[in-house]
Amino acid sequence: MEEINSKTIHLEDFDIDEDFLEGEILLNEWNAFFNKENAICLSIMLEENINFEDLLPEHLNGYNYIHQNQTNMLHAILNELLNQYPNMQAQYGYDEDEKNEYMPDVSRIQDFASLLSPLTMYILDVSKDDHPYIGCIFSCTWDDEHAFGAMLYKDRIVEIGGADTAFLSWIAQNDLEKHEQ
């Protein structure tokens, strides 16, 4: 049986803001896909009245899940984007020249490597079965202002959209309630 590599969150590696911790996470498999060599921002959203020293087990589970399942998560995001991309192209309505520059036709997930770049990952304060919802923001060629965001529960896509999709707790809460019924 393969040993699971568990990571530890070191609080000294994070800046404390009002209700979240902010640091970095290095995702080697994402870097290989996007042909990059850098860490991305990691924000751990905390429930109200929580001691920063007392992270919930869900936070560590989310951190470990990201490391251990980063390829599955990325493929889930990109496959959902591939499915919704033609409708998004229609919504953005670029003329042919702009479309070729900002939102060209794609036929496989690898085509997104030059159109997206990961910026921030969120471990949300909403969880189910000891695993938090996770959000990801990417810069994208087609929307400099709002970027591209995805929210996941494990490697299941909850929603994709603008950057705020990645961190709005109410999206996770709605999904949680929907799946508890």
CSV table of N, CA and C in Angstrom, one decimal:
chain,number,residue,atom,x,y,z
A,1,MET,N,0.9,-1.2,0.0
A,1,MET,CA,0.0,0.0,0.0
A,1,MET,C,0.9,1.2,0.0
A,2,GLU,N,0.5,2.2,-0.8
A,2,GLU,CA,1.3,3.4,-0.9
A,2,GLU,C,1.1,4.3,0.3
A,3,GLU,N,2.2,4.9,0.8
A,3,GLU,CA,2.1,5.7,2.0
A,3,GLU,C,1.6,7.1,1.6
A,4,ILE,N,0.7,7.7,2.3
A,4,ILE,CA,0.2,9.0,2.1
A,4,ILE,C,1.1,10.0,2.7
A,5,ASN,N,1.5,10.9,1.9
A,5,ASN,CA,2.4,12.0,2.4
A,5,ASN,C,1.6,13.1,3.0
A,6,SER,N,1.6,13.3,4.3
A,6,SER,CA,0.9,14.3,4.9
A,6,SER,C,1.7,15.6,5.1
A,7,LYS,N,1.2,16.7,4.7
A,7,LYS,CA,1.9,18.0,4.9
A,7,LYS,C,1.4,18.7,6.1
A,8,THR,N,2.2,19.5,6.7
A,8,THR,CA,1.8,20.3,7.8
A,8,THR,C,1.8,21.8,7.5
A,9,ILE,N,0.8,22.5,8.0
A,9,ILE,CA,0.7,23.9,7.8
A,9,ILE,C,1.6,24.6,8.9
A,10,HIS,N,2.5,25.4,8.5
A,10,HIS,CA,3.4,26.1,9.5
A,10,HIS,C,2.9,27.5,9.6
A,11,LEU,N,2.3,27.9,10.7
A,11,LEU,CA,1.7,29.2,10.8
A,11,LEU,C,2.7,30.3,10.6
A,12,GLU,N,3.9,30.1,10.9
A,12,GLU,CA,4.9,31.1,10.7
A,12,GLU,C,5.1,31.5,9.2
A,13,ASP,N,4.7,30.6,8.3
A,13,ASP,CA,4.8,30.8,6.9
A,13,ASP,C,3.6,31.6,6.3
A,14,PHE,N,2.6,32.0,7.2
A,14,PHE,CA,1.4,32.7,6.8
A,14,PHE,C,1.3,34.1,7.5
A,15,ASP,N,0.8,35.0,6.7
A,15,ASP,CA,0.4,36.3,7.3
A,15,ASP,C,-1.0,36.2,7.8
A,16,ILE,N,-1.3,36.8,8.9
A,16,ILE,CA,-2.6,36.8,9.5
A,16,ILE,C,-3.4,38.0,9.1
A,17,ASP,N,-4.5,37.9,8.5
A,17,ASP,CA,-5.4,39.0,8.2
A,17,ASP,C,-6.6,38.8,9.1
A,18,GLU,N,-7.6,39.6,9.0
A,18,GLU,CA,-8.8,39.6,9.8
A,18,GLU,C,-9.4,38.2,10.0
A,19,ASP,N,-9.7,37.6,9.0
A,19,ASP,CA,-10.4,36.3,9.1
A,19,ASP,C,-9.8,35.2,8.2
A,20,PHE,N,-8.5,35.4,7.8
A,20,PHE,CA,-7.9,34.4,7.0
A,20,PHE,C,-6.4,34.4,7.2
A,21,LEU,N,-5.8,33.3,6.8
A,21,LEU,CA,-4.3,33.2,6.8
A,21,LEU,C,-3.9,33.3,5.3
A,22,GLU,N,-2.8,34.0,5.0
A,22,GLU,CA,-2.4,34.0,3.7
A,22,GLU,C,-0.9,33.7,3.6
A,23,GLY,N,-0.6,32.7,2.7
A,23,GLY,CA,0.7,32.2,2.4
A,23,GLY,C,0.9,31.8,1.0
A,24,GLU,N,1.7,30.8,0.8
A,24,GLU,CA,1.9,30.3,-0.6
A,24,GLU,C,1.8,28.8,-0.6
A,25,ILE,N,1.5,28.2,-1.7
A,25,ILE,CA,1.5,26.8,-1.9
A,25,ILE,C,2.2,26.5,-3.3
A,26,LEU,N,3.1,25.5,-3.2
A,26,LEU,CA,3.8,25.1,-4.4
A,26,LEU,C,3.1,23.8,-5.0
A,27,LEU,N,2.6,23.9,-6.2
A,27,LEU,CA,1.9,22.8,-6.8
A,27,LEU,C,2.7,22.4,-8.1
A,28,ASN,N,3.6,21.5,-7.9
A,28,ASN,CA,4.6,21.1,-9.0
A,28,ASN,C,3.8,20.6,-10.2
A,29,GLU,N,2.8,19.9,-10.1
A,29,GLU,CA,2.0,19.4,-11.2
A,29,GLU,C,1.3,20.5,-12.0
A,30,TRP,N,0.9,21.5,-11.3
A,30,TRP,CA,0.3,22.7,-11.9
A,30,TRP,C,1.4,23.5,-12.6
A,31,ASN,N,2.5,23.6,-12.0
A,31,ASN,CA,3.6,24.3,-12.6
A,31,ASN,C,4.0,23.6,-13.9
A,32,ALA,N,4.1,22.3,-13.9
A,32,ALA,CA,4.4,21.6,-15.1
A,32,ALA,C,3.4,21.8,-16.2
A,33,PHE,N,2.1,21.8,-15.9
A,33,PHE,CA,1.1,22.0,-16.9
A,33,PHE,C,1.2,23.5,-17.5
A,34,PHE,N,1.3,24.5,-16.6
A,34,PHE,CA,1.3,25.8,-17.1
A,34,PHE,C,2.7,26.3,-17.4
A,35,ASN,N,3.7,25.4,-17.4
A,35,ASN,CA,5.1,25.8,-17.7
A,35,ASN,C,5.6,27.0,-16.8
A,36,LYS,N,5.4,26.8,-15.5
A,36,LYS,CA,5.8,27.9,-14.6
A,36,LYS,C,6.7,27.2,-13.5
A,37,GLU,N,7.3,28.1,-12.7
A,37,GLU,CA,8.1,27.6,-11.6
A,37,GLU,C,7.9,28.3,-10.3
A,38,ASN,N,6.6,28.7,-10.1
A,38,ASN,CA,6.4,29.6,-8.9
A,38,ASN,C,5.3,29.0,-8.0
A,39,ALA,N,5.3,29.5,-6.8
A,39,ALA,CA,4.2,29.2,-5.8
A,39,ALA,C,3.0,30.1,-6.1
A,40,ILE,N,1.8,29.7,-5.7
A,40,ILE,CA,0.7,30.6,-5.8
A,40,ILE,C,0.2,30.9,-4.4
A,41,CYS,N,-0.5,32.0,-4.4
A,41,CYS,CA,-1.1,32.4,-3.1
A,41,CYS,C,-2.1,31.4,-2.5
A,42,LEU,N,-2.0,31.2,-1.2
A,42,LEU,CA,-2.9,30.3,-0.6
A,42,LEU,C,-3.6,31.1,0.6
A,43,SER,N,-4.9,31.2,0.5
A,43,SER,CA,-5.7,31.8,1.6
A,43,SER,C,-6.5,30.8,2.3
A,44,ILE,N,-6.4,30.7,3.6
A,44,ILE,CA,-7.1,29.8,4.4
A,44,ILE,C,-8.2,30.7,5.2
A,45,MET,N,-9.4,30.5,4.8
A,45,MET,CA,-10.5,31.3,5.4
A,45,MET,C,-10.9,30.6,6.7
A,46,LEU,N,-11.0,31.5,7.7
A,46,LEU,CA,-11.3,31.0,9.1
A,46,LEU,C,-12.6,31.4,9.5
A,47,GLU,N,-13.3,30.5,10.3
A,47,GLU,CA,-14.6,30.9,10.9
A,47,GLU,C,-14.3,32.0,11.9
A,48,GLU,N,-15.4,32.7,12.2
A,48,GLU,CA,-15.3,33.7,13.2
A,48,GLU,C,-14.9,33.1,14.6
A,49,ASN,N,-14.2,33.9,15.4
A,49,ASN,CA,-13.9,33.5,16.7
A,49,ASN,C,-13.0,32.3,16.8
A,50,ILE,N,-12.2,32.1,15.8
A,50,ILE,CA,-11.2,31.0,15.9
A,50,ILE,C,-9.9,31.5,16.2
A,51,ASN,N,-9.1,30.8,17.0
A,51,ASN,CA,-7.7,31.2,17.3
A,51,ASN,C,-6.9,30.8,16.1
A,52,PHE,N,-6.1,31.7,15.7
A,52,PHE,CA,-5.2,31.5,14.5
A,52,PHE,C,-4.3,30.3,14.8
A,53,GLU,N,-3.9,30.0,16.0
A,53,GLU,CA,-3.1,28.9,16.3
A,53,GLU,C,-3.8,27.6,16.3
A,54,ASP,N,-5.1,27.6,16.3
A,54,ASP,CA,-5.9,26.4,16.3
A,54,ASP,C,-6.7,26.2,15.0
A,55,LEU,N,-5.9,25.9,14.0
A,55,LEU,CA,-6.6,25.6,12.7
A,55,LEU,C,-7.4,24.3,12.9
A,56,LEU,N,-8.5,24.3,12.2
A,56,LEU,CA,-9.4,23.2,12.3
A,56,LEU,C,-8.8,22.0,11.5
A,57,PRO,N,-9.1,20.8,11.9
A,57,PRO,CA,-8.6,19.6,11.1
A,57,PRO,C,-9.0,19.7,9.6
A,58,GLU,N,-10.2,20.4,9.3
A,58,GLU,CA,-10.6,20.5,8.0
A,58,GLU,C,-9.6,21.3,7.1
A,59,HIS,N,-9.0,22.3,7.8
A,59,HIS,CA,-8.0,23.1,7.1
A,59,HIS,C,-6.8,22.3,6.6
A,60,LEU,N,-6.3,21.5,7.6
A,60,LEU,CA,-5.2,20.6,7.3
A,60,LEU,C,-5.6,19.5,6.2
A,61,ASN,N,-6.8,19.0,6.4
A,61,ASN,CA,-7.3,18.0,5.4
A,61,ASN,C,-7.3,18.6,4.0
A,62,GLY,N,-7.8,19.9,3.9
A,62,GLY,CA,-7.8,20.6,2.6
A,62,GLY,C,-6.4,20.8,2.0
A,63,TYR,N,-5.5,21.2,2.9
A,63,TYR,CA,-4.1,21.4,2.5
A,63,TYR,C,-3.5,20.2,1.9
A,64,ASN,N,-3.7,19.1,2.7
A,64,ASN,CA,-3.2,17.8,2.2
A,64,ASN,C,-3.9,17.3,1.0
A,65,TYR,N,-5.2,17.5,0.9
A,65,TYR,CA,-6.0,17.1,-0.3
A,65,TYR,C,-5.4,17.8,-1.5
A,66,ILE,N,-5.2,19.1,-1.4
A,66,ILE,CA,-4.7,19.8,-2.6
A,66,ILE,C,-3.4,19.2,-3.0
A,67,HIS,N,-2.4,19.0,-2.1
A,67,HIS,CA,-1.1,18.4,-2.5
A,67,HIS,C,-1.3,17.0,-3.1
A,68,GLN,N,-2.1,16.2,-2.5
A,68,GLN,CA,-2.2,14.8,-3.0
A,68,GLN,C,-3.1,14.6,-4.2
A,69,ASN,N,-3.9,15.6,-4.5
A,69,ASN,CA,-4.9,15.5,-5.6
A,69,ASN,C,-4.8,16.6,-6.6
A,70,GLN,N,-3.7,17.3,-6.7
A,70,GLN,CA,-3.6,18.5,-7.5
A,70,GLN,C,-3.9,18.2,-9.0
A,71,THR,N,-3.5,17.1,-9.5
A,71,THR,CA,-3.7,16.8,-10.9
A,71,THR,C,-5.2,16.6,-11.2
A,72,ASN,N,-5.9,15.8,-10.3
A,72,ASN,CA,-7.3,15.6,-10.4
A,72,ASN,C,-8.1,16.9,-10.3
A,73,MET,N,-7.7,17.7,-9.4
A,73,MET,CA,-8.4,19.0,-9.3
A,73,MET,C,-8.2,19.9,-10.5
A,74,LEU,N,-7.0,20.0,-11.0
A,74,LEU,CA,-6.8,20.8,-12.2
A,74,LEU,C,-7.5,20.2,-13.4
A,75,HIS,N,-7.5,18.9,-13.6
A,75,HIS,CA,-8.2,18.3,-14.7
A,75,HIS,C,-9.7,18.5,-14.6
A,76,ALA,N,-10.2,18.5,-13.4
A,76,ALA,CA,-11.7,18.7,-13.2
A,76,ALA,C,-12.0,20.1,-13.6
A,77,ILE,N,-11.2,21.1,-13.1
A,77,ILE,CA,-11.5,22.5,-13.5
A,77,ILE,C,-11.4,22.7,-15.0
A,78,LEU,N,-10.3,22.2,-15.6
A,78,LEU,CA,-10.1,22.4,-17.0
A,78,LEU,C,-11.2,21.7,-17.9
A,79,ASN,N,-11.6,20.5,-17.5
A,79,ASN,CA,-12.6,19.8,-18.2
A,79,ASN,C,-13.9,20.5,-18.2
A,80,GLU,N,-14.3,21.0,-17.0
A,80,GLU,CA,-15.5,21.8,-16.9
A,80,GLU,C,-15.4,23.1,-17.7
A,81,LEU,N,-14.3,23.7,-17.7
A,81,LEU,CA,-14.1,24.9,-18.5
A,81,LEU,C,-14.2,24.5,-20.0
A,82,LEU,N,-13.6,23.4,-20.4
A,82,LEU,CA,-13.7,23.0,-21.8
A,82,LEU,C,-15.2,22.8,-22.2
A,83,ASN,N,-16.0,22.2,-21.3
A,83,ASN,CA,-17.4,22.0,-21.6
A,83,ASN,C,-18.2,23.3,-21.7
A,84,GLN,N,-17.8,24.3,-20.8
A,84,GLN,CA,-18.6,25.6,-20.8
A,84,GLN,C,-18.0,26.7,-21.7
A,85,TYR,N,-16.8,26.4,-22.2
A,85,TYR,CA,-16.1,27.5,-22.9
A,85,TYR,C,-16.8,28.0,-24.1
A,86,PRO,N,-17.4,27.1,-25.0
A,86,PRO,CA,-18.2,27.7,-26.1
A,86,PRO,C,-19.3,28.7,-25.7
A,87,ASN,N,-20.0,28.3,-24.7
A,87,ASN,CA,-21.0,29.3,-24.2
A,87,ASN,C,-20.4,30.5,-23.6
A,88,MET,N,-19.3,30.4,-23.0
A,88,MET,CA,-18.6,31.6,-22.5
A,88,MET,C,-18.1,32.5,-23.6
A,89,GLN,N,-17.6,31.9,-24.7
A,89,GLN,CA,-17.2,32.6,-25.9
A,89,GLN,C,-18.4,33.4,-26.4
A,90,ALA,N,-19.5,32.8,-26.5
A,90,ALA,CA,-20.7,33.5,-27.0
A,90,ALA,C,-21.1,34.7,-26.0
A,91,GLN,N,-21.0,34.4,-24.7
A,91,GLN,CA,-21.4,35.5,-23.7
A,91,GLN,C,-20.4,36.7,-23.9
A,92,TYR,N,-19.1,36.4,-24.0
A,92,TYR,CA,-18.2,37.5,-24.1
A,92,TYR,C,-18.3,38.2,-25.5
A,93,GLY,N,-18.7,37.5,-26.5
A,93,GLY,CA,-19.0,38.1,-27.8
A,93,GLY,C,-17.9,38.9,-28.5
A,94,TYR,N,-16.7,38.4,-28.3
A,94,TYR,CA,-15.6,39.0,-29.0
A,94,TYR,C,-15.8,38.9,-30.6
A,95,ASP,N,-15.4,40.0,-31.3
A,95,ASP,CA,-15.4,39.8,-32.8
A,95,ASP,C,-14.2,38.9,-33.1
A,96,GLU,N,-14.2,38.5,-34.4
A,96,GLU,CA,-13.3,37.4,-34.8
A,96,GLU,C,-11.8,37.7,-34.4
A,97,ASP,N,-11.3,38.9,-34.7
A,97,ASP,CA,-9.9,39.2,-34.4
A,97,ASP,C,-9.7,39.2,-32.9
A,98,GLU,N,-10.6,39.8,-32.1
A,98,GLU,CA,-10.4,39.7,-30.6
A,98,GLU,C,-10.5,38.3,-30.1
A,99,LYS,N,-11.4,37.6,-30.6
A,99,LYS,CA,-11.6,36.2,-30.2
A,99,LYS,C,-10.3,35.4,-30.4
A,100,ASN,N,-9.7,35.5,-31.5
A,100,ASN,CA,-8.4,34.8,-31.8
A,100,ASN,C,-7.3,35.2,-30.8
A,101,GLU,N,-7.4,36.5,-30.4
A,101,GLU,CA,-6.4,37.0,-29.5
A,101,GLU,C,-6.7,36.6,-28.0
A,102,TYR,N,-7.9,36.8,-27.6
A,102,TYR,CA,-8.3,36.7,-26.2
A,102,TYR,C,-8.9,35.4,-25.8
A,103,MET,N,-9.7,34.8,-26.7
A,103,MET,CA,-10.5,33.7,-26.4
A,103,MET,C,-10.6,32.7,-27.5
A,104,PRO,N,-9.5,32.2,-28.0
A,104,PRO,CA,-9.5,31.4,-29.2
A,104,PRO,C,-10.2,30.1,-29.0
A,105,ASP,N,-10.7,29.4,-30.0
A,105,ASP,CA,-11.3,28.1,-29.9
A,105,ASP,C,-10.2,27.1,-29.3
A,106,VAL,N,-10.7,26.2,-28.5
A,106,VAL,CA,-9.9,25.2,-27.9
A,106,VAL,C,-10.5,23.9,-28.2
A,107,SER,N,-9.7,22.8,-28.2
A,107,SER,CA,-10.3,21.5,-28.5
A,107,SER,C,-9.9,20.5,-27.4
A,108,ARG,N,-8.9,20.9,-26.5
A,108,ARG,CA,-8.5,20.0,-25.5
A,108,ARG,C,-8.0,20.8,-24.3
A,109,ILE,N,-7.9,20.3,-23.1
A,109,ILE,CA,-7.6,21.0,-21.9
A,109,ILE,C,-6.2,21.6,-22.0
A,110,GLN,N,-5.3,21.0,-22.7
A,110,GLN,CA,-3.9,21.5,-22.8
A,110,GLN,C,-3.9,22.9,-23.5
A,111,ASP,N,-4.9,23.2,-24.3
A,111,ASP,CA,-5.0,24.5,-25.0
A,111,ASP,C,-5.1,25.6,-24.0
A,112,PHE,N,-5.6,25.3,-22.8
A,112,PHE,CA,-5.8,26.4,-21.8
A,112,PHE,C,-4.5,26.8,-21.1
A,113,ALA,N,-3.4,26.1,-21.3
A,113,ALA,CA,-2.1,26.4,-20.7
A,113,ALA,C,-1.6,27.7,-21.0
A,114,SER,N,-1.9,28.2,-22.2
A,114,SER,CA,-1.4,29.5,-22.6
A,114,SER,C,-2.5,30.6,-22.4
A,115,LEU,N,-3.7,30.2,-21.9
A,115,LEU,CA,-4.7,31.2,-21.7
A,115,LEU,C,-5.0,31.5,-20.2
A,116,LEU,N,-4.5,30.6,-19.4
A,116,LEU,CA,-4.7,30.8,-17.9
A,116,LEU,C,-3.4,30.7,-17.2
A,117,SER,N,-3.5,31.3,-16.0
A,117,SER,CA,-2.3,31.2,-15.1
A,117,SER,C,-2.9,31.2,-13.6
A,118,PRO,N,-2.6,30.2,-12.8
A,118,PRO,CA,-3.1,30.2,-11.5
A,118,PRO,C,-2.6,31.3,-10.6
A,119,LEU,N,-3.5,31.9,-9.8
A,119,LEU,CA,-3.1,33.0,-9.0
A,119,LEU,C,-3.2,32.7,-7.5
A,120,THR,N,-4.4,32.3,-7.1
A,120,THR,CA,-4.8,32.1,-5.7
A,120,THR,C,-5.6,30.8,-5.5
A,121,MET,N,-5.3,30.1,-4.4
A,121,MET,CA,-6.2,29.0,-4.0
A,121,MET,C,-6.7,29.3,-2.6
A,122,TYR,N,-8.0,29.0,-2.4
A,122,TYR,CA,-8.6,29.2,-1.1
A,122,TYR,C,-9.1,27.9,-0.5
A,123,ILE,N,-8.8,27.8,0.8
A,123,ILE,CA,-9.4,26.7,1.6
A,123,ILE,C,-10.5,27.4,2.4
A,124,LEU,N,-11.7,27.1,2.0
A,124,LEU,CA,-12.9,27.8,2.6
A,124,LEU,C,-13.2,27.4,4.0
A,125,ASP,N,-14.1,28.2,4.6
A,125,ASP,CA,-14.5,27.9,6.0
A,125,ASP,C,-15.8,27.1,6.0
A,126,VAL,N,-16.1,26.4,4.9
A,126,VAL,CA,-17.3,25.6,4.7
A,126,VAL,C,-16.8,24.2,4.4
A,127,SER,N,-17.2,23.2,5.2
A,127,SER,CA,-16.7,21.8,4.9
A,127,SER,C,-17.8,20.8,5.1
A,128,LYS,N,-17.5,19.6,4.5
A,128,LYS,CA,-18.4,18.5,4.6
A,128,LYS,C,-17.5,17.2,4.8
A,129,ASP,N,-17.9,16.4,5.7
A,129,ASP,CA,-17.1,15.2,6.0
A,129,ASP,C,-15.6,15.5,6.2
A,130,ASP,N,-15.4,16.5,7.0
A,130,ASP,CA,-14.0,16.9,7.4
A,130,ASP,C,-13.2,17.4,6.2
A,131,HIS,N,-13.8,17.7,5.1
A,131,HIS,CA,-13.0,18.3,3.9
A,131,HIS,C,-13.6,19.6,3.5
A,132,PRO,N,-12.8,20.6,3.4
A,132,PRO,CA,-13.3,21.9,3.0
A,132,PRO,C,-13.6,22.1,1.6
A,133,TYR,N,-14.4,23.0,1.2
A,133,TYR,CA,-14.5,23.5,-0.2
A,133,TYR,C,-13.3,24.2,-0.5
A,134,ILE,N,-12.9,24.1,-1.8
A,134,ILE,CA,-11.6,24.8,-2.2
A,134,ILE,C,-11.9,25.6,-3.4
A,135,GLY,N,-11.3,26.8,-3.5
A,135,GLY,CA,-11.5,27.7,-4.6
A,135,GLY,C,-10.2,28.0,-5.3
A,136,CYS,N,-10.3,28.3,-6.6
A,136,CYS,CA,-9.0,28.6,-7.3
A,136,CYS,C,-9.3,29.8,-8.2
A,137,ILE,N,-8.4,30.7,-8.3
A,137,ILE,CA,-8.5,31.9,-9.2
A,137,ILE,C,-7.4,31.8,-10.2
A,138,PHE,N,-7.7,32.1,-11.4
A,138,PHE,CA,-6.7,32.1,-12.5
A,138,PHE,C,-6.8,33.4,-13.2
A,139,SER,N,-5.7,34.0,-13.6
A,139,SER,CA,-5.7,35.1,-14.6
A,139,SER,C,-6.1,34.4,-15.9
A,140,CYS,N,-6.8,35.2,-16.7
A,140,CYS,CA,-7.2,34.6,-18.0
A,140,CYS,C,-7.1,35.7,-19.1
A,141,THR,N,-6.9,35.3,-20.3
A,141,THR,CA,-6.7,36.2,-21.4
A,141,THR,C,-8.0,36.9,-21.7
A,142,TRP,N,-9.2,36.3,-21.5
A,142,TRP,CA,-10.4,36.8,-21.9
A,142,TRP,C,-11.1,37.8,-20.9
A,143,ASP,N,-10.6,37.9,-19.7
A,143,ASP,CA,-11.2,38.8,-18.8
A,143,ASP,C,-10.2,39.3,-17.7
A,144,ASP,N,-9.5,40.4,-18.1
A,144,ASP,CA,-8.5,40.9,-17.2
A,144,ASP,C,-9.1,41.4,-15.9
A,145,GLU,N,-10.3,41.9,-15.9
A,145,GLU,CA,-10.9,42.5,-14.7
A,145,GLU,C,-11.4,41.5,-13.7
A,146,HIS,N,-12.1,40.5,-14.2
A,146,HIS,CA,-12.8,39.6,-13.3
A,146,HIS,C,-12.1,38.2,-13.2
A,147,ALA,N,-11.2,38.0,-14.1
A,147,ALA,CA,-10.4,36.7,-14.0
A,147,ALA,C,-11.3,35.5,-14.2
A,148,PHE,N,-10.8,34.3,-13.8
A,148,PHE,CA,-11.6,33.1,-13.9
A,148,PHE,C,-11.5,32.4,-12.6
A,149,GLY,N,-12.6,31.9,-12.0
A,149,GLY,CA,-12.6,31.2,-10.8
A,149,GLY,C,-13.4,29.9,-10.8
A,150,ALA,N,-13.0,29.0,-9.9
A,150,ALA,CA,-13.7,27.7,-9.8
A,150,ALA,C,-13.8,27.4,-8.3
A,151,MET,N,-14.9,26.8,-8.0
A,151,MET,CA,-15.0,26.2,-6.6
A,151,MET,C,-15.2,24.7,-6.7
A,152,LEU,N,-14.5,24.0,-5.9
A,152,LEU,CA,-14.6,22.6,-5.9
A,152,LEU,C,-14.9,22.0,-4.5
A,153,TYR,N,-15.5,20.9,-4.4
A,153,TYR,CA,-15.5,20.0,-3.2
A,153,TYR,C,-14.7,18.8,-3.6
A,154,LYS,N,-13.6,18.6,-3.0
A,154,LYS,CA,-12.6,17.6,-3.4
A,154,LYS,C,-12.3,17.9,-4.9
A,155,ASP,N,-12.6,16.9,-5.8
A,155,ASP,CA,-12.3,17.2,-7.2
A,155,ASP,C,-13.6,17.3,-8.0
A,156,ARG,N,-14.7,17.6,-7.3
A,156,ARG,CA,-16.0,17.8,-7.9
A,156,ARG,C,-16.2,19.3,-8.1
A,157,ILE,N,-16.5,19.7,-9.3
A,157,ILE,CA,-16.7,21.1,-9.6
A,157,ILE,C,-18.1,21.5,-9.0
A,158,VAL,N,-18.1,22.6,-8.2
A,158,VAL,CA,-19.3,23.1,-7.7
A,158,VAL,C,-19.8,24.2,-8.7
A,159,GLU,N,-18.9,25.1,-9.1
A,159,GLU,CA,-19.3,26.2,-10.0
A,159,GLU,C,-18.0,26.8,-10.6
A,160,ILE,N,-18.1,27.3,-11.8
A,160,ILE,CA,-17.0,28.1,-12.4
A,160,ILE,C,-17.6,29.4,-12.8
A,161,GLY,N,-16.8,30.4,-12.9
A,161,GLY,CA,-17.3,31.8,-13.3
A,161,GLY,C,-16.1,32.8,-13.1
A,162,GLY,N,-16.5,34.0,-12.6
A,162,GLY,CA,-15.5,35.0,-12.3
A,162,GLY,C,-14.7,34.6,-11.1
A,163,ALA,N,-13.7,35.4,-10.8
A,163,ALA,CA,-12.8,35.1,-9.7
A,163,ALA,C,-13.5,35.0,-8.4
A,164,ASP,N,-14.6,35.7,-8.2
A,164,ASP,CA,-15.3,35.7,-6.9
A,164,ASP,C,-16.0,34.3,-6.7
A,165,THR,N,-16.2,33.5,-7.7
A,165,THR,CA,-16.7,32.2,-7.6
A,165,THR,C,-15.8,31.3,-6.6
A,166,ALA,N,-14.5,31.6,-6.6
A,166,ALA,CA,-13.6,30.8,-5.9
A,166,ALA,C,-13.6,31.1,-4.4
A,167,PHE,N,-14.1,32.2,-3.9
A,167,PHE,CA,-14.1,32.5,-2.5
A,167,PHE,C,-15.4,32.8,-1.8
A,168,LEU,N,-16.5,32.9,-2.5
A,168,LEU,CA,-17.7,33.2,-1.9
A,168,LEU,C,-18.3,32.0,-1.1
A,169,SER,N,-18.2,32.1,0.2
A,169,SER,CA,-18.7,31.0,1.0
A,169,SER,C,-20.1,30.6,0.8
A,170,TRP,N,-21.0,31.5,0.4
A,170,TRP,CA,-22.4,31.2,0.2
A,170,TRP,C,-22.5,30.2,-1.0
A,171,ILE,N,-21.6,30.2,-1.9
A,171,ILE,CA,-21.7,29.2,-3.0
A,171,ILE,C,-21.4,27.8,-2.4
A,172,ALA,N,-20.4,27.7,-1.6
A,172,ALA,CA,-20.1,26.4,-0.9
A,172,ALA,C,-21.3,26.0,0.0
A,173,GLN,N,-21.8,27.0,0.7
A,173,GLN,CA,-22.9,26.7,1.7
A,173,GLN,C,-24.1,26.2,0.9
A,174,ASN,N,-24.5,26.8,-0.2
A,174,ASN,CA,-25.6,26.4,-1.0
A,174,ASN,C,-25.4,24.9,-1.5
A,175,ASP,N,-24.2,24.7,-2.0
A,175,ASP,CA,-23.9,23.3,-2.5
A,175,ASP,C,-23.9,22.3,-1.3
A,176,LEU,N,-23.4,22.7,-0.2
A,176,LEU,CA,-23.5,21.8,1.0
A,176,LEU,C,-24.9,21.4,1.3
A,177,GLU,N,-25.8,22.4,1.4
A,177,GLU,CA,-27.2,22.2,1.7
A,177,GLU,C,-27.9,21.4,0.7
A,178,LYS,N,-27.5,21.6,-0.6
A,178,LYS,CA,-28.1,20.8,-1.7
A,178,LYS,C,-27.7,19.3,-1.6
A,179,HIS,N,-26.5,19.1,-1.2
A,179,HIS,CA,-26.0,17.7,-1.2
A,179,HIS,C,-26.3,17.0,0.2
A,180,GLU,N,-26.8,17.7,1.1
A,180,GLU,CA,-27.2,17.1,2.4
A,180,GLU,C,-28.7,16.6,2.4
A,181,GLN,N,-29.4,17.1,1.4
A,181,GLN,CA,-30.8,16.7,1.3
A,181,GLN,C,-31.0,15.3,0.8
